[in-house]
CSV table of C-alpha atoms in Angstrom, one decimal:
chain,number,residue,atom,x,y,z
A,1233,MET,CA,157.0,21.7,34.9
A,1234,LYS,CA,155.9,24.2,32.4
A,1235,HIS,CA,157.2,22.1,29.6
A,1236,ILE,CA,155.5,19.2,30.9
A,1237,ILE,CA,152.2,20.9,30.6
A,1238,ARG,CA,153.0,22.1,27.2
A,1239,ILE,CA,153.1,18.3,25.8
A,1240,LEU,CA,149.9,17.7,27.7
A,1241,PRO,CA,147.5,18.8,24.6
A,1242,LEU,CA,149.3,16.1,22.5
A,1243,LEU,CA,149.4,13.3,24.9
A,1244,CYS,CA,146.7,13.4,27.0
A,1245,LEU,CA,143.9,15.5,24.9
A,1246,MET,CA,144.1,12.9,22.2
A,1247,VAL,CA,140.9,11.4,20.1
A,1248,VAL,CA,140.9,8.7,17.8
A,1249,SER,CA,139.1,7.9,14.3
A,1250,GLY,CA,136.0,5.6,13.9
A,1251,CYS,CA,138.0,2.5,13.2
A,1252,SER,CA,140.8,0.8,14.8
A,1253,ASP,CA,141.6,-1.1,11.9
A,1254,ASP,CA,142.6,1.4,9.7
A,1255,LYS,CA,145.9,1.5,8.3
A,1256,LEU,CA,148.6,3.9,10.1
A,1257,GLU,CA,148.7,6.2,7.1
A,1258,ASP,CA,145.0,6.8,7.1
A,1259,LEU,CA,145.3,7.5,11.0
A,1260,MET,CA,148.1,10.2,10.2
A,1261,LYS,CA,146.1,12.1,7.6
A,1262,SER,CA,144.5,15.2,8.8
A,1263,PHE,CA,141.0,14.9,9.2
A,1264,VAL,CA,138.7,16.8,6.6
A,1265,LYS,CA,135.7,18.6,8.1
A,1266,ALA,CA,132.4,18.7,6.1
A,1267,PRO,CA,131.2,21.9,4.7
A,1268,PRO,CA,128.2,23.2,6.3
A,1269,ALA,CA,125.1,22.2,4.6
A,1270,THR,CA,123.4,24.9,2.6
A,1271,ILE,CA,120.3,22.8,1.3
A,1272,GLU,CA,118.2,20.2,3.1
A,1273,HIS,CA,119.6,16.8,2.4
A,1274,VAL,CA,117.7,13.6,2.4
A,1275,VAL,CA,118.5,11.8,5.8
A,1276,LYS,CA,117.8,7.8,5.5
A,1277,GLY,CA,117.9,7.3,9.3
A,1278,HIS,CA,119.8,7.2,12.3
A,1279,GLU,CA,123.0,5.5,10.5
A,1280,GLN,CA,123.3,9.3,8.8
A,1281,ILE,CA,125.0,10.9,12.1
A,1282,HIS,CA,126.8,13.9,10.9
A,1283,SER,CA,127.8,15.7,14.1
A,1284,VAL,CA,127.9,14.8,18.1
A,1285,GLN,CA,127.5,17.0,21.0
A,1286,ALA,CA,129.1,15.7,24.5
A,1287,ILE,CA,127.9,17.5,27.4
A,1288,LEU,CA,129.3,16.9,30.8
A,1289,ARG,CA,127.8,18.3,33.8
A,1290,MET,CA,129.3,17.9,37.0
A,1291,SER,CA,126.7,16.5,39.3
A,1292,GLN,CA,125.6,15.3,43.0
A,1293,ARG,CA,123.2,12.8,44.2
A,1294,ARG,CA,120.2,14.2,45.6
A,1295,ALA,CA,119.3,12.6,49.1
A,1296,ASP,CA,115.5,13.0,48.8
A,1297,ASP,CA,114.6,10.9,45.8
A,1298,GLY,CA,117.7,9.4,44.4
A,1299,ASN,CA,118.2,11.2,41.0
A,1300,TYR,CA,121.1,13.5,40.6
A,1301,ALA,CA,121.4,17.6,40.0
A,1302,ALA,CA,123.6,18.3,37.1
A,1303,TYR,CA,124.8,21.9,36.9
A,1304,ASP,CA,124.3,23.7,33.8
A,1305,ILE,CA,125.7,26.6,31.9
A,1306,THR,CA,126.1,29.5,34.2
A,1307,GLN,CA,127.7,32.9,34.3
A,1308,ARG,CA,129.1,32.6,37.5
A,1309,VAL,CA,132.9,32.1,37.4
A,1310,THR,CA,133.9,28.8,39.2
A,1311,PRO,CA,137.4,27.5,40.2
A,1312,ILE,CA,136.9,24.3,37.7
A,1313,PRO,CA,134.4,24.1,35.0
A,1314,VAL,CA,130.7,22.5,36.2
A,1315,TYR,CA,129.9,22.4,32.8
A,1316,GLN,CA,131.8,21.3,29.6
A,1317,GLU,CA,131.1,20.5,25.8
A,1318,ILE,CA,132.9,18.8,23.2
A,1319,ASP,CA,131.8,18.8,19.5
A,1320,PHE,CA,132.7,16.0,17.0
A,1321,ASP,CA,132.0,16.0,13.2
A,1322,LYS,CA,132.1,13.0,11.0
A,1323,ASP,CA,133.2,13.4,7.4
A,1324,ASP,CA,132.1,11.5,4.4
A,1325,ARG,CA,134.4,8.5,5.0
A,1326,GLY,CA,133.1,8.3,8.6
A,1327,ASN,CA,136.1,9.8,10.1
A,1328,VAL,CA,135.5,11.7,13.5
A,1329,SER,CA,136.9,15.0,14.6
A,1330,ILE,CA,136.9,17.4,17.4
A,1331,THR,CA,135.5,20.9,16.0
A,1332,SER,CA,135.1,22.7,19.6
A,1333,LYS,CA,137.7,24.8,21.4
A,1334,ARG,CA,137.5,22.3,24.4
A,1335,LYS,CA,139.5,19.2,23.4
A,1336,THR,CA,139.3,17.1,26.7
A,1337,PHE,CA,136.9,16.6,29.6
A,1338,ASP,CA,138.7,17.7,33.0
A,1339,VAL,CA,137.3,15.7,36.2
A,1340,VAL,CA,137.9,15.1,39.8
A,1341,LYS,CA,137.9,11.8,41.4
A,1342,GLY,CA,135.7,11.8,44.6
A,1343,LYS,CA,133.1,9.3,46.1
A,1344,ASN,CA,130.7,12.3,46.3
A,1345,ILE,CA,131.4,13.7,42.9
A,1346,PHE,CA,129.5,12.5,39.9
A,1347,TYR,CA,129.6,13.7,36.4
A,1348,ALA,CA,126.3,13.5,34.1
A,1349,LEU,CA,127.1,12.6,30.4
A,1350,GLU,CA,124.9,13.7,27.8
A,1351,LEU,CA,125.2,12.8,24.0
A,1352,LYS,CA,123.3,14.4,21.5
A,1353,TYR,CA,123.3,13.1,17.7
A,1354,TYR,CA,122.5,15.6,14.6
A,1355,ASP,CA,121.9,14.7,11.1
A,1356,VAL,CA,123.6,16.8,8.1
A,1357,ASN,CA,120.3,19.2,8.4
A,1358,GLY,CA,121.2,19.8,12.0
A,1359,GLN,CA,118.2,17.7,13.5
A,1360,LEU,CA,118.8,16.0,16.6
A,1361,ILE,CA,117.9,12.1,15.7
A,1362,ASN,CA,118.4,10.6,19.2
A,1363,HIS,CA,114.7,9.5,19.0
A,1364,GLN,CA,115.4,7.5,16.2
A,1365,PHE,CA,117.4,4.8,18.1
A,1366,SER,CA,114.2,4.5,20.9
A,1367,ASN,CA,111.7,3.8,18.3
A,1368,TYR,CA,109.4,0.9,19.8
A,1369,ASP,CA,106.5,-0.9,18.1
A,1370,ALA,CA,104.9,-4.1,19.6
A,1371,LYS,CA,103.8,-5.1,16.3
A,1372,ASP,CA,106.9,-5.1,14.9
A,1373,GLU,CA,109.8,-5.6,17.5
A,1374,GLU,CA,112.2,-6.6,14.6
A,1375,GLY,CA,112.0,-3.1,13.1
A,1376,SER,CA,112.0,-1.4,16.6
A,1377,THR,CA,115.4,0.4,17.1
A,1378,LEU,CA,115.1,0.4,20.8
A,1379,VAL,CA,115.7,-3.3,21.1
A,1380,VAL,CA,118.9,-3.6,19.1
A,1381,HIS,CA,120.8,-0.4,20.3
A,1382,GLN,CA,122.9,0.3,23.3
A,1383,HIS,CA,125.8,2.4,23.7
A,1384,PHE,CA,128.8,1.2,25.6
A,1385,PHE,CA,131.5,2.9,27.5
A,1386,THR,CA,135.0,1.3,27.7
A,1387,ILE,CA,138.6,2.4,27.2
A,1388,GLN,CA,140.3,3.1,23.8
A,1389,ASN,CA,144.0,2.6,23.0
A,1390,TYR,CA,144.4,5.2,20.0
A,1391,SER,CA,143.7,8.9,19.4
A,1392,LEU,CA,142.3,11.2,16.8
A,1393,ASP,CA,144.4,14.1,17.6
A,1394,GLY,CA,147.2,13.7,14.8
A,1395,GLY,CA,146.3,9.9,14.6
A,1396,ALA,CA,148.4,9.0,17.5
A,1397,PRO,CA,148.7,5.4,18.3
A,1398,LEU,CA,149.0,3.3,21.5
A,1399,THR,CA,147.6,6.1,23.7
A,1400,TYR,CA,146.7,3.5,26.6
A,1401,PRO,CA,145.8,4.9,29.9
A,1402,MET,CA,148.6,7.1,31.3
A,1403,THR,CA,149.6,9.7,34.1
A,1404,LEU,CA,149.2,13.3,33.3
A,1405,ASP,CA,152.7,13.7,32.5
A,1406,SER,CA,152.3,10.9,30.0
A,1407,VAL,CA,153.8,7.9,31.8
A,1408,TYR,CA,152.1,4.8,30.9
A,1409,TYR,CA,150.4,2.6,33.6
A,1410,ASP,CA,151.7,-0.9,33.3
A,1411,ARG,CA,148.7,-2.9,34.4
A,1412,PHE,CA,146.7,-1.1,31.3
A,1413,LEU,CA,149.5,-1.7,28.8
A,1414,PHE,CA,151.3,-4.9,28.8
A,1415,GLU,CA,150.3,-8.3,28.6
A,1416,THR,CA,152.0,-10.5,30.9
A,1417,ASP,CA,152.8,-14.4,31.4
A,1418,ASP,CA,152.0,-16.4,34.4
A,1419,GLN,CA,155.0,-14.7,36.3
A,1420,GLY,CA,153.8,-11.4,35.7
A,1421,GLN,CA,156.4,-10.6,33.2
A,1422,ARG,CA,156.2,-8.8,29.9
A,1423,ILE,CA,155.7,-11.0,26.9
A,1424,PRO,CA,158.2,-10.2,23.7
A,1425,SER,CA,156.2,-9.7,20.5
A,1426,THR,CA,156.5,-11.7,17.3
A,1427,ARG,CA,155.6,-10.8,13.8
A,1428,PHE,CA,152.2,-12.2,14.4
A,1429,THR,CA,151.2,-9.9,17.3
A,1430,PRO,CA,148.7,-7.3,16.2
A,1431,VAL,CA,149.3,-4.6,18.9
A,1432,ASN,CA,152.6,-4.0,20.4
A,1433,VAL,CA,154.8,-1.3,22.5
A,1434,TYR,CA,158.5,-0.3,22.4
A,1435,ALA,CA,159.9,-0.7,25.8
A,1436,PRO,CA,163.5,-1.1,27.0
A,1437,VAL,CA,164.8,-4.5,27.0
A,1438,ASP,CA,167.2,-4.4,30.1
A,1439,HIS,CA,166.6,-3.0,33.8
A,1440,TYR,CA,163.1,-1.8,33.1
A,1441,GLN,CA,161.3,-0.7,36.1
A,1442,SER,CA,157.5,-0.7,36.1
A,1443,GLY,CA,155.9,2.8,35.7
A,1444,THR,CA,158.7,4.6,33.9
A,1445,LEU,CA,157.7,4.0,30.1
A,1446,ARG,CA,157.1,7.6,29.0
A,1447,TYR,CA,154.6,7.8,26.1
A,1448,ASP,CA,157.0,8.4,23.0
A,1449,LEU,CA,155.1,9.4,19.8
A,1450,ALA,CA,157.8,8.6,17.0
A,1451,LEU,CA,158.2,5.1,18.7
A,1452,ALA,CA,154.4,4.7,18.9
A,1453,VAL,CA,154.3,5.2,15.0
A,1454,GLN,CA,157.2,2.8,14.5
A,1455,ALA,CA,155.7,0.2,16.7
A,1456,SER,CA,152.4,0.5,14.6
A,1457,GLU,CA,154.3,0.5,11.2
A,1458,ARG,CA,156.2,-2.8,12.4
A,1459,SER,CA,153.3,-4.7,13.7
A,1460,MET,CA,152.6,-8.1,11.8
A,1461,LYS,CA,155.9,-7.9,9.9
A,1462,LYS,CA,159.2,-9.4,10.3
A,1463,GLU,CA,160.6,-6.2,11.6
A,1464,ALA,CA,158.6,-6.6,14.7
A,1465,GLU,CA,161.1,-9.1,16.1
A,1466,GLU,CA,164.0,-6.6,15.6
A,1467,PRO,CA,165.1,-4.2,18.4
A,1468,VAL,CA,165.9,-0.3,18.0
A,1469,LYS,CA,168.4,1.8,19.6
A,1470,LYS,CA,167.4,5.2,21.0
A,1471,GLY,CA,170.3,7.0,22.5
A,1472,ASN,CA,171.8,4.4,24.9
A,1473,THR,CA,168.7,2.4,25.5
A,1474,THR,CA,167.7,-0.7,23.4
A,1475,TYR,CA,164.1,-1.0,22.8
A,1476,ARG,CA,162.0,-4.2,21.4
A,1477,LEU,CA,158.3,-4.7,21.0
A,1478,PHE,CA,156.2,-6.1,23.5
A,1479,LYS,CA,152.8,-7.5,23.6
A,1480,THR,CA,150.2,-5.1,25.1
A,1481,ILE,CA,146.5,-6.1,26.2
A,1482,ASP,CA,143.6,-6.4,23.9
A,1483,ILE,CA,140.4,-4.3,23.6
A,1484,ALA,CA,138.7,-7.2,25.4
A,1485,GLN,CA,141.0,-6.9,28.4
A,1486,LEU,CA,140.5,-3.2,28.4
A,1487,ASN,CA,136.9,-3.5,28.6
A,1488,ARG,CA,137.3,-5.6,31.9
A,1489,LEU,CA,139.8,-3.0,33.4
A,1490,THR,CA,137.2,-0.1,32.6
A,1491,ARG,CA,135.6,-0.6,36.1
A,1492,ASP,CA,138.9,0.4,37.7
A,1493,VAL,CA,139.1,3.8,36.0
A,1494,PHE,CA,135.2,4.7,36.0
A,1495,THR,CA,131.8,3.6,36.6
A,1496,TYR,CA,128.7,4.4,34.4
A,1497,GLU,CA,125.0,4.4,35.1
A,1498,TYR,CA,122.5,4.6,32.5
A,1499,ARG,CA,119.7,7.3,33.0
A,1500,ASP,CA,118.1,7.2,29.7
A,1501,THR,CA,114.5,9.0,29.7
A,1502,ASP,CA,111.1,8.8,27.8
A,1503,PRO,CA,110.9,10.6,25.8
A,1504,VAL,CA,114.8,10.3,25.2
A,1505,GLU,CA,115.3,13.7,24.2
A,1506,GLU,CA,113.4,15.4,27.0
A,1507,PRO,CA,115.0,16.2,30.5
A,1508,LEU,CA,113.8,14.0,33.6
A,1509,GLY,CA,111.0,15.3,35.4
A,1510,SER,CA,110.2,17.9,32.6
A,1511,VAL,CA,106.3,18.5,31.8
A,1512,LEU,CA,105.2,17.3,28.6
A,1513,THR,CA,102.2,18.2,26.2
A,1514,GLY,CA,100.7,16.8,23.2
A,1515,TYR,CA,101.8,13.2,22.0
A,1516,ASP,CA,105.2,11.8,22.2
A,1517,ASP,CA,107.3,10.2,19.3
A,1518,MET,CA,104.9,7.0,19.5
A,1519,GLY,CA,102.0,8.7,19.2
A,1520,ARG,CA,100.8,8.5,23.0
A,1521,VAL,CA,99.2,11.3,24.5
A,1522,ARG,CA,101.4,12.6,27.4
A,1523,THR,CA,100.0,16.1,28.0
A,1524,GLY,CA,100.3,16.9,31.7
A,1525,THR,CA,102.5,14.0,32.5
A,1526,THR,CA,106.2,14.1,33.1
A,1527,THR,CA,109.2,12.8,31.3
A,1528,ILE,CA,110.3,9.8,33.3
A,1529,ARG,CA,113.2,7.0,33.2
A,1530,LEU,CA,112.9,4.8,30.1
A,1531,HIS,CA,111.5,1.4,30.4
A,1532,GLN,CA,111.8,-1.4,28.1
A,1533,LYS,CA,109.4,-1.6,25.3
A,1534,ARG,CA,108.7,2.0,26.0
A,1535,SER,CA,106.3,1.2,29.2
A,1536,LEU,CA,105.0,3.8,31.0
A,1537,ASN,CA,104.6,1.8,34.0
A,1538,ALA,CA,107.1,2.6,36.7
A,1539,GLY,CA,107.6,-0.6,38.0
A,1540,ASP,CA,108.9,-2.2,34.6
A,1541,PRO,CA,112.2,-2.9,34.3
A,1542,LEU,CA,114.6,0.1,32.8
A,1543,ASP,CA,115.9,0.0,29.5
A,1544,ALA,CA,119.5,1.4,28.3
A,1545,LEU,CA,120.3,3.4,25.3
A,1546,GLY,CA,123.2,5.8,26.7
A,1547,PHE,CA,122.2,9.1,25.6
A,1548,LYS,CA,122.4,10.2,29.3
A,1549,GLY,CA,124.3,8.6,32.1
A,1550,MET,CA,126.2,9.1,35.2
A,1551,LEU,CA,129.9,8.9,35.5
A,1552,GLN,CA,132.2,8.4,38.5
A,1553,PHE,CA,135.9,8.2,38.4
A,1554,HIS,CA,138.1,5.8,40.6
A,1555,GLN,CA,141.8,6.8,39.7
A,1556,SER,CA,143.1,10.0,39.5
A,1557,ASP,CA,146.5,11.5,37.7
A,1558,MET,CA,145.4,9.5,34.7
A,1559,CYS,CA,144.4,10.7,31.0
A,1560,PHE,CA,142.7,8.2,29.1
A,1561,GLN,CA,140.4,7.9,25.9
A,1562,MET,CA,137.0,6.6,26.7
A,1563,ARG,CA,135.5,4.8,23.8
A,1564,VAL,CA,132.0,5.6,23.1
A,1565,CYS,CA,129.9,3.4,20.8
A,1566,ILE,CA,126.4,2.9,19.6
A,1567,CYS,CA,126.4,-1.0,19.1
A,1568,HIS,CA,123.7,-2.4,16.7
A,1569,ILE,CA,123.4,-5.7,18.5
A,1570,ILE,CA,121.9,-8.7,16.4
A,1571,THR,CA,121.0,-11.6,18.6
A,1572,ALA,CA,117.9,-13.5,18.9
A,1573,ASN,CA,116.8,-11.4,21.8
A,1574,GLY,CA,118.3,-8.1,20.6
A,1575,LYS,CA,120.5,-6.5,23.3
A,1576,TYR,CA,118.4,-8.0,26.3
A,1577,MET,CA,120.5,-11.0,27.8
A,1578,GLU,CA,119.8,-14.3,26.5
A,1579,GLY,CA,116.8,-15.9,29.0
A,1580,LEU,CA,116.7,-12.8,31.0
A,1581,GLN,CA,114.4,-10.5,29.1
A,1582,SER,CA,114.8,-7.9,32.1
A,1583,SER,CA,118.6,-7.6,31.9
A,1584,VAL,CA,120.4,-5.5,29.7
A,1585,HIS,CA,124.2,-5.5,29.2
A,1586,ALA,CA,126.5,-3.7,31.4
A,1587,TYR,CA,128.2,-0.2,30.1
A,1588,ASN,CA,131.4,-2.1,29.5
A,1589,ASP,CA,130.0,-5.6,28.5
A,1590,ILE,CA,130.9,-5.6,24.7
A,1591,SER,CA,130.8,-9.1,23.2
A,1592,PRO,CA,133.7,-9.8,20.9
A,1593,ALA,CA,131.2,-11.3,18.5
A,1594,TRP,CA,129.7,-7.8,17.9
A,1595,ASN,CA,131.0,-6.0,15.0
A,1596,SER,CA,128.3,-3.5,14.0
A,1597,PHE,CA,128.5,0.1,15.3
A,1598,ASP,CA,126.4,3.2,14.1
A,1599,ILE,CA,129.2,5.2,15.4
A,1600,ASP,CA,132.4,4.5,17.4
A,1601,TYR,CA,134.7,7.3,18.4
A,1602,PRO,CA,136.9,8.2,21.6
A,1603,VAL,CA,136.4,10.9,24.2
A,1604,PRO,CA,139.5,12.2,26.1
A,1605,PHE,CA,139.1,12.5,29.8
A,1606,ARG,CA,141.6,13.8,32.3
A,1607,VAL,CA,141.3,12.9,36.0
A,1608,ILE,CA,143.4,15.9,37.5
A,1609,ALA,CA,142.8,15.4,41.3
A,1610,ASP,CA,141.5,13.4,44.1
A,1611,ALA,CA,139.1,14.7,46.5
A,1612,ASP,CA,139.3,11.7,48.5
A,1613,GLY,CA,142.7,12.3,49.7
A,1614,ASN,CA,144.7,15.0,51.1
A,1615,GLN,CA,142.8,18.6,50.6
A,1616,ASP,CA,145.9,20.6,50.1
A,1617,LYS,CA,147.4,18.3,47.4
A,1618,CYS,CA,143.9,17.9,45.8
A,1619,MET,CA,143.8,21.8,45.5
A,1620,LYS,CA,147.4,22.0,44.2
A,1621,ASP,CA,146.7,19.5,41.5
A,1622,ILE,CA,143.7,21.3,40.4
A,1623,GLN,CA,145.7,24.6,40.3
A,1624,ARG,CA,148.2,22.9,37.9
A,1625,PHE,CA,145.6,23.0,35.4
A,1626,TYR,CA,143.4,25.8,36.9
A,1627,PRO,CA,145.9,28.1,38.2
A,1628,GLY,CA,143.2,30.7,39.0
A,1629,ALA,CA,141.4,28.3,41.3
A,1630,LYS,CA,140.9,29.6,44.9
A,1631,PRO,CA,141.6,27.4,47.8
A,1632,ASP,CA,138.3,28.8,49.6
A,1633,GLU,CA,136.1,28.3,46.8
A,1634,LEU,CA,137.5,24.8,45.9
A,1635,LYS,CA,136.8,23.8,49.5
A,1636,SER,CA,133.3,25.0,49.2
A,1637,MET,CA,132.9,23.5,45.8
A,1638,LEU,CA,134.2,20.0,46.6
A,1639,TRP,CA,133.5,19.4,50.4
A,1640,GLY,CA,130.8,21.9,51.3
A,1641,GLY,CA,127.9,19.9,50.1
A,1642,THR,CA,125.2,21.7,48.2
A,1643,SER,CA,125.7,25.0,49.4
A,1644,TYR,CA,128.2,26.1,47.0
A,1645,PHE,CA,125.7,25.0,44.2
A,1646,GLU,CA,122.4,27.0,45.5
A,1647,HIS,CA,120.8,29.0,43.0
A,1648,MET,CA,123.0,27.5,40.0
A,1649,PRO,CA,120.7,26.1,36.8
A,1650,GLN,CA,120.6,22.5,36.9
A,1651,VAL,CA,119.2,19.3,35.0
A,1652,THR,CA,117.7,16.5,36.8
A,1653,MET,CA,119.2,13.1,35.8
């Protein structure tokens, strides 16, 4: 078991570069971290994202108001993390790399367990710039960033860590899930690749059993190198096994499967950078007097009327996971939606797109990067198994504390710092 755990940082903690169409040699290069700024740089706008801070807080739904209690940094030692943070830097070429000590988010599946994801974007001067995406001017809707920007959250198939390709969802022991990997025909059979197939994976030709294909970095690299070439139709031998390339599902299919892995609820606020329910002073970013009022949910056209339809940006939101024993790359992207109605669905001005509803026609993204996740246990199943699964990654987790934390309601979290989401 120890040798399996040691390979997890390579296969389960992987993140990817910002462009899936980069040549493999570019993916495999080390990412260059930009040096810290020593002078104030001229920042032209939100397209000048320089770094990202992704914060994940374990959360519970409040029964009284329908909001969520998202638990914050605490000095208290907990059996599993309640607060996790991953930091990303973007270099001058647009490549994104993880710069924090933590390389992946560890989460637990559970019907009563939620996670609050907060994304903070900074320019080269270290200034928080989330508000630059929420600008709205009724006299200049075309120039209003709010109506054309939205985060989307789906599943990605490549990684930043070493540029590893073909990192489709897999078990914590790095075995692919077939339904998230192979394109199949009407009979459910795998489809052999041709030289015209853009994305492929090597798998055994004969006597293949579903759920047995383990991630192999060398074969993944070779598959990427041979795609769209004559060699794509030639088998390869490894040991006593003959492999050939098979078609993998495309990004659009992965988008549709996202709901089987996780769901996301937009919980953006107005002002966008303030916590929900916090008391405001002075003017907001639109020049409106907000003194004595509180931060509310974000409404379309930046309305302060609680009855107006909610908007979606994706700087804050709630996650819930639906399949355990899985590591996957969550694609996080800010889409610049250029349509007649902006991001609002045509003919439905009160409606915004779902978190995984990315149109194939959209190709303009202010930033596009993956965040690695491991779903390490299932709190809805057998409790003893759940605790043993957690102890595989957090051996110091004590059963009594885990029972109180996962199945004891709110009592375990009393007096713990929290943010309202």
